[in-house]
Structures are given as C-alpha cells and as structure tokens.
Coordinates of C-alpha atoms in Angstrom, one line a residue:
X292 CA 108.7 129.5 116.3
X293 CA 111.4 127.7 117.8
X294 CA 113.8 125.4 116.4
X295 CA 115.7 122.5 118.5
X296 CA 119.1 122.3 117.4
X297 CA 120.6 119.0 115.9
X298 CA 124.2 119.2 115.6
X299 CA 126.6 117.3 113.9
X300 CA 130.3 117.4 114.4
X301 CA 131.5 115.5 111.7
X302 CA 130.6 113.4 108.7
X303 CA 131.7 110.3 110.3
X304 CA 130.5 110.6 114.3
X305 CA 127.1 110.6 115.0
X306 CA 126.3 112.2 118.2
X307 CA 124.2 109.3 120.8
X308 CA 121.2 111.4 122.0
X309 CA 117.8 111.1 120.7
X310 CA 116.3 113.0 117.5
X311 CA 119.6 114.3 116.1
X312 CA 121.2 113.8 113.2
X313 CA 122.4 109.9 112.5
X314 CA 124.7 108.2 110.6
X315 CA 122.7 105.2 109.0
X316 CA 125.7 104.1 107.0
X317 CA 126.9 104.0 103.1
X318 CA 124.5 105.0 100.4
X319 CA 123.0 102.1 98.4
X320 CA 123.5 103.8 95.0
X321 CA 126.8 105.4 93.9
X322 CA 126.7 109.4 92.7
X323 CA 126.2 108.3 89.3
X324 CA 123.5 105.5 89.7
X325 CA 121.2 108.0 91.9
X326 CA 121.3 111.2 89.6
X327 CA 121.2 108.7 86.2
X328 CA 117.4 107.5 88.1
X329 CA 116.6 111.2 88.3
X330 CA 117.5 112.0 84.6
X331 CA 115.8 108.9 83.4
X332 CA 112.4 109.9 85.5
X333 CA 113.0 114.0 84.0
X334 CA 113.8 114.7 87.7
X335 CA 117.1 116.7 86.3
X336 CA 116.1 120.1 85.3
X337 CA 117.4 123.6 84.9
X338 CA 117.7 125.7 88.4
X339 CA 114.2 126.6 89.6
X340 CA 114.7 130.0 87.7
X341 CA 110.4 130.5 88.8
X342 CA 109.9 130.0 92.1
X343 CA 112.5 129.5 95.1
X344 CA 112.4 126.9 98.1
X345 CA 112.9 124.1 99.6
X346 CA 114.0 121.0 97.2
X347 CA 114.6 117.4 97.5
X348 CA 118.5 117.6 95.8
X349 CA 121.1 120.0 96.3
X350 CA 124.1 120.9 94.4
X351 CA 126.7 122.5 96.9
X352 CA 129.0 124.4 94.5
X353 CA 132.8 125.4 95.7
X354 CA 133.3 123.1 98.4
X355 CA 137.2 122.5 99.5
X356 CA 140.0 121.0 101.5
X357 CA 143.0 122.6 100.1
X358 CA 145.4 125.2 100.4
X359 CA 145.2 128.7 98.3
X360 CA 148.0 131.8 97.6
X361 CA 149.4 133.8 99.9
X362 CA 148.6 131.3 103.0
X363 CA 145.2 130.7 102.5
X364 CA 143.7 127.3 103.6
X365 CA 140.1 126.8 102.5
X366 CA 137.9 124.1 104.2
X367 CA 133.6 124.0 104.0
X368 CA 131.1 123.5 106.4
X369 CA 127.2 122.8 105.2
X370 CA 124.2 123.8 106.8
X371 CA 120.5 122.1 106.1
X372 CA 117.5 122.5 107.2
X373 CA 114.1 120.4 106.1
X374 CA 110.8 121.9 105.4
X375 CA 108.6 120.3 108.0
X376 CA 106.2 121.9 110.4
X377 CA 107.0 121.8 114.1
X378 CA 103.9 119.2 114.5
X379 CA 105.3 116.8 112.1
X380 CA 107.0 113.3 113.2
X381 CA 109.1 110.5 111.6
X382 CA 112.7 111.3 109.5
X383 CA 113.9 112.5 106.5
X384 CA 116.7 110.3 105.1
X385 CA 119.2 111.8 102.8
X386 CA 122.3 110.6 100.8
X387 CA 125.6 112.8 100.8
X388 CA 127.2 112.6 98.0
X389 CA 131.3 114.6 98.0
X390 CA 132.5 114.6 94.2
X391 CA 136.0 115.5 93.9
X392 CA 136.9 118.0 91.0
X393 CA 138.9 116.7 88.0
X394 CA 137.9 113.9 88.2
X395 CA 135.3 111.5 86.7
X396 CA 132.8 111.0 89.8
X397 CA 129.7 108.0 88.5
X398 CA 131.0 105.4 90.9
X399 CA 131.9 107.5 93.9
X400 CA 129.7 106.4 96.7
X401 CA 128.1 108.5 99.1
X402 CA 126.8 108.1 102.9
X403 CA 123.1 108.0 104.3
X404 CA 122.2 110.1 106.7
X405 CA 118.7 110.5 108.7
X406 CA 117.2 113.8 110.6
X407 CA 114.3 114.2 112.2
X408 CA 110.8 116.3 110.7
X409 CA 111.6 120.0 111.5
X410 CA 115.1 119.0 112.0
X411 CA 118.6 120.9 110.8
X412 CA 122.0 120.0 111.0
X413 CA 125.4 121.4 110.5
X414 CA 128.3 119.3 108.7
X415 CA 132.1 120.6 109.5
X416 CA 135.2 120.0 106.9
X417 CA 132.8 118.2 104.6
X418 CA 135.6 117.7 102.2
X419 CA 138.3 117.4 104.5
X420 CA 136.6 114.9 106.4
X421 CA 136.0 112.7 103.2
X422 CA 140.3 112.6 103.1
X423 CA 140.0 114.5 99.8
X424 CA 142.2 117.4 98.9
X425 CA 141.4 120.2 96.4
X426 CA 137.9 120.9 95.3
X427 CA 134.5 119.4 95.2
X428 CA 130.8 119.7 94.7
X429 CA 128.7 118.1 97.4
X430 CA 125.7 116.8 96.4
X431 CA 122.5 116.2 98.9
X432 CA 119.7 114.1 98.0
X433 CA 116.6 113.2 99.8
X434 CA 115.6 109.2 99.5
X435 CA 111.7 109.5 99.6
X436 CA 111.6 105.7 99.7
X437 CA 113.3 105.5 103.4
X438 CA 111.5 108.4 104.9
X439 CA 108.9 108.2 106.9
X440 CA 108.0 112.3 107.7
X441 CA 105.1 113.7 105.6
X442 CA 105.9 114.1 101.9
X443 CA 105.2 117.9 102.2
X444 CA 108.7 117.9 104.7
X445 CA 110.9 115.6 102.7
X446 CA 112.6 118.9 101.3
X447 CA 115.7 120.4 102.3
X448 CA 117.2 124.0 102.4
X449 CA 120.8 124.3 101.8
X450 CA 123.9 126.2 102.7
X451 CA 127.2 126.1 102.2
X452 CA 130.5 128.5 102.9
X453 CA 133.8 128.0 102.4
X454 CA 136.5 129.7 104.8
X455 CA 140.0 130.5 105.4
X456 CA 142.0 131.7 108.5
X457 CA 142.3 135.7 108.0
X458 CA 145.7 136.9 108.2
X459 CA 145.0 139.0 111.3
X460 CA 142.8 136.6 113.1
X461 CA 139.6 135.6 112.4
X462 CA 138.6 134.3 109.1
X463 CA 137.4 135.1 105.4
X464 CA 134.3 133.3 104.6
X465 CA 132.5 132.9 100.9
X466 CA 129.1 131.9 100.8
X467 CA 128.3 129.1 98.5
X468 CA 126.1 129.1 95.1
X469 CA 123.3 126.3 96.1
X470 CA 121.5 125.2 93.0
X471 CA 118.6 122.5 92.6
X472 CA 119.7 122.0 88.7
X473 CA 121.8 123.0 85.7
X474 CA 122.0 126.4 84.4
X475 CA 123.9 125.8 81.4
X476 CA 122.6 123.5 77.9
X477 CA 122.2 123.9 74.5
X478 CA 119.3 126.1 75.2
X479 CA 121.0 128.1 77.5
X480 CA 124.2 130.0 78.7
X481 CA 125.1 131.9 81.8
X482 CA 126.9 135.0 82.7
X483 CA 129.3 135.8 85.7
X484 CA 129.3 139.8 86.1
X485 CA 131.8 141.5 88.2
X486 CA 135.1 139.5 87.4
X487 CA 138.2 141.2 88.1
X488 CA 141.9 140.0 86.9
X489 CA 144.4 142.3 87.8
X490 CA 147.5 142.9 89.9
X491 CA 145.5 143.6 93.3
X492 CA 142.6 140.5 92.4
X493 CA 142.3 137.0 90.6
X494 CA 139.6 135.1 89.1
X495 CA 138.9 131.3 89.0
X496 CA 136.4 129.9 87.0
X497 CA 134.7 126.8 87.6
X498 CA 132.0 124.3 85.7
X499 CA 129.9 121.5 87.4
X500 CA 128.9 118.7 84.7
X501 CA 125.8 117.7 85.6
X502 CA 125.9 114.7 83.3
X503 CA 126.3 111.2 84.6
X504 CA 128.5 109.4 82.2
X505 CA 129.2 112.0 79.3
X506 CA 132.0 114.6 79.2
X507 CA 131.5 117.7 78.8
X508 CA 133.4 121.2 76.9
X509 CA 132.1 124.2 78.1
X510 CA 133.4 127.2 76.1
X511 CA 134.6 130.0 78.3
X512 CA 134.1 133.4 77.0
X513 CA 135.7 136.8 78.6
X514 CA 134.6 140.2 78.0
X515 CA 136.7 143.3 79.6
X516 CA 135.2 145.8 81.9
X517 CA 133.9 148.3 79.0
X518 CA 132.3 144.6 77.3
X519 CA 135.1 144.3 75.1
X520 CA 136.1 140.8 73.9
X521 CA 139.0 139.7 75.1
X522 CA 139.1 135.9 73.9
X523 CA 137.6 132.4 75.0
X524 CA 139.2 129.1 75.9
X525 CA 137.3 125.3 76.4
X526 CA 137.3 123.4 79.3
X527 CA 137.2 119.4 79.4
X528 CA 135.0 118.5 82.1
X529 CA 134.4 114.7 83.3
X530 CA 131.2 113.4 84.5
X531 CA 129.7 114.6 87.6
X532 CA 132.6 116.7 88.5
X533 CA 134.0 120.3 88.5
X534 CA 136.9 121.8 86.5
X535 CA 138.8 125.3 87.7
X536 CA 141.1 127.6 85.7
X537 CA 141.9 131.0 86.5
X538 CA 141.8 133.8 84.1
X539 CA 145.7 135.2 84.1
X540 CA 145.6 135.2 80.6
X541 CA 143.3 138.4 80.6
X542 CA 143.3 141.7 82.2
X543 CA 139.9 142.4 83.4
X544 CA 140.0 146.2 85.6
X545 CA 137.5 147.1 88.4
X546 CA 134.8 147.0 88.7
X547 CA 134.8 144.0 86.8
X548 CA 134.0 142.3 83.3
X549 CA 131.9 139.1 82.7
X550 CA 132.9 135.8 82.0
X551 CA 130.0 133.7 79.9
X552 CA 129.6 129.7 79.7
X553 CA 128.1 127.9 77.3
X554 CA 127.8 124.4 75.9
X555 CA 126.5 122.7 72.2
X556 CA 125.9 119.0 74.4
X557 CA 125.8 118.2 77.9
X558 CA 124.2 120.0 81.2
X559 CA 126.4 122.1 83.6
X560 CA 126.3 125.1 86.2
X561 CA 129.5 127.3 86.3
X562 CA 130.5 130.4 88.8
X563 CA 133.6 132.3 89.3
X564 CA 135.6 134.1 92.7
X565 CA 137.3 136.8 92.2
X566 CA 139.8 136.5 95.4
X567 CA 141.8 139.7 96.5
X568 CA 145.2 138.9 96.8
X569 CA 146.4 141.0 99.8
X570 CA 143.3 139.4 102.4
X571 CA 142.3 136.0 100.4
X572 CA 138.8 137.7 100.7
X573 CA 136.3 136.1 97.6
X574 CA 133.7 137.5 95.9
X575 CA 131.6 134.5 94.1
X576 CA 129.6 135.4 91.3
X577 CA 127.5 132.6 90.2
X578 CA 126.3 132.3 86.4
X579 CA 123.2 134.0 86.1
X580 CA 121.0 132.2 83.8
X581 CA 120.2 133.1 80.1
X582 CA 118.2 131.1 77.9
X583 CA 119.4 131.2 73.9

C-alpha cells in the first residue's frame, strides 16, 4: 500500500504545498503543563512492556547538537509516522516538545505541528535547530482536542537516530530508544547489558526524569563482565530532563558488563552507549525493564 511522502526540512520552515506537514505555531501548554495533565488523568505509565504500537506520546531518548571525542559531531533527525488507514481524512495535530539535558525543563515551551491522516514526516537537526547545544530528549505528543482524523489514527510511530560524520566519509548513525513511558520507579529497576569501559570503548550513561516538578536520584549500579560488583554512584536529575556521566571510573572488558538503575521516588527511563573510540561508532543499550 502506498505511502505519499510529507517531508519536512526543518523545525521552523513549513513547506507551501497542500497535505504536508505544517507549522501551526507555539504550543499552548509548556513541557511541564502538558505531561503534569497526563499524570493527573493516569495517562503517565510504565513503557508498554505488553503489547507494542502506535501511541499518542513519545519519548525520543539521546537526541543531540554537540560535539564528541576524537572529532565526532552528533546531530538527530526524527522520523513519525501516524496510524491512519489510507481512506482516512482530516489531521493529526501534535506538540514537539525539545528538553535540554541538565537542566530543569517544566516551563520550556514547545511547537504545534499538524500532518495529515496516513501522513509521515521527517524532522532534520531537531536539536540543533532549537539553537540548543549538548543533549536532549524530544518529546512528541498528540493534542486529541485539535484533531480532526478519526480517533483510531491520532497515534504516532516514532524514530529517532543520532549521527556523526565518519572519519572516512560517510557517517556513524545510532538508532534511538523510543519509549511511550517510564521504565524505572520504586516498583521497578532496569538493566543495560553489554557495557564496555576500556581502552578501545567508553560508556555514557544517561537518565530521563519523567517527573514534572520533582527531582530525581537515580542510583547507578555497575557490575563487571563476569557480574562482579564493581561500585555504584547517584545521579541528580532535574525535572523533565536527562543527566549523562560516563563510567571511567570502572573497567568493564568485552563483551561487556551491565549497568543497573534504580530509584526509591520519582519515575525515569535510563540507557547507556558504549562508543568505540577509534570510529565514534555507538552501541545503545537501553534499560531493559525489571519489576522489584
């Protein structure tokens, strides 16, 4: 079944022909006032562990506009797609939603977008675009009170990768971790398997608080690659934003340890990229989840 492609160059320029993807102009709610309604209605809840899809919020994890080691310069485009039928009409209106890391992130406003039933889109430099530099988690979120497609196609799904220029030509890309919710509470904890710090690959580690107004301490545990402790450290994460720290304190060999994230108050997701240092090539392992 065939698709009709609606492009969009940036964040900011709307392209003029009919059905794609428009700019319809600053978000109404900040970051903080649109996830706080969620929570308040039970609309935040832990990554759809059951049953994959489609969902009407997106958490884009790793986004960035900022330069690495050894040359690297990373930068994010987002694809998104909605889950209409081909027959469908009307539009599916959207808020996007690019949280700086480090940061506390309730009054950062976002921008409304619109695309059209069994419509997709493609934003470039997502972060760079928003004149931010470092990290940041994007957030997409449907607003089911401006569209006008059929409920059953005011869903989105979501990609994300973030890329650098290879050193030969070309360019590394890493996939993004997507989730529709938190992975990490007091009922639960998640594992990243596979990390590797060493002299030939790195590790960061980052945490997402899903929290609105409350900061967060994730404790960040590191096991060797034979499961031996090695030691943990806390993090101090501000509301609806993402913390990263590497892991040179440790020496994890190949083929890798786990890092494990957990939390006694709050909400959060958490991932780690173990980066090779010679090509700037990542590996991202997000958490997997593990109820207590």
């Amino acid at each position: 079944m065939r698709r009709v492609w609606f492009g969009l160059a940036s964040l900011f320029v709307c392209l003029p022909a009919l059905g794609q993807v428009q700019y319809v102009g600053p978000s109404d709610k900040t970051a903080g006032e649109f996830l706080a309604e969620r929570e308040r209605a039970g609309l935040i809840t832990p990554l759809n562990v059951n049953q994959e899809g489609p969902s009407d919020i997106a958490f884009v994890l790793g986004a960035a506009n900022a330069a690495g080691q050894f040359g690297a310069y990373f930068r994010t485009d987002i694809h998104l797609g909605d889950s209409g039928h081909s027959s469908d009409t009307g539009r599916i209106y959207f808020n996007v939603f690019v949280l700086p890391a480090n940061q506390s992130n309730g009054s950062v406003s976002g921008d409304l977008y619109s695309l059209p039933a069994y419509g997709f889109a493609t934003f470039t430099d997502v972060v760079g675009r928003k004149s931010i530099s470092g990290a940041a988690t994007v957030v997409i979120a449907v607003d089911h009170g401006r569209s006008t497609a059929p409920a059953a196609a005011q869903f989105l799904s979501v990609w994300g990768k973030t890329y650098t220029a290879g050193p030969n030509g070309g360019e590394f890309t890493t996939t993004l971790p997507v989730t529709y919710g938190y992975l990490i509470s007091s009922a639960s904890h998640v594992d990243a398997i596979g990390v590797v710090q060493n002299s030939r690959k790195r590790t960061n580690v980052s945490v997402f608080n899903h929290m609105t107004a409350q900061t967060i301490f994730p404790v960040v545990t590191v096991f060797d690659q034979t499961g031996r402790y090695l030691g943990n450290f806390t993090l101090t994460v501000p509301p609806l934003s993402t913390v990263q720290t590497g892991i040179g304190q440790f020496v994890v060999d190949e083929p890798g340890g786990i890092i494990a994230v957990s939390l006694t108050s709050g909400k959060a997701t958490a991932f780690a990229v173990t980066v090779d240092n010679l090509t700037n090539d990542g590996d991202l392992l997000l958490g997997s989840y593990r109820p207590e």
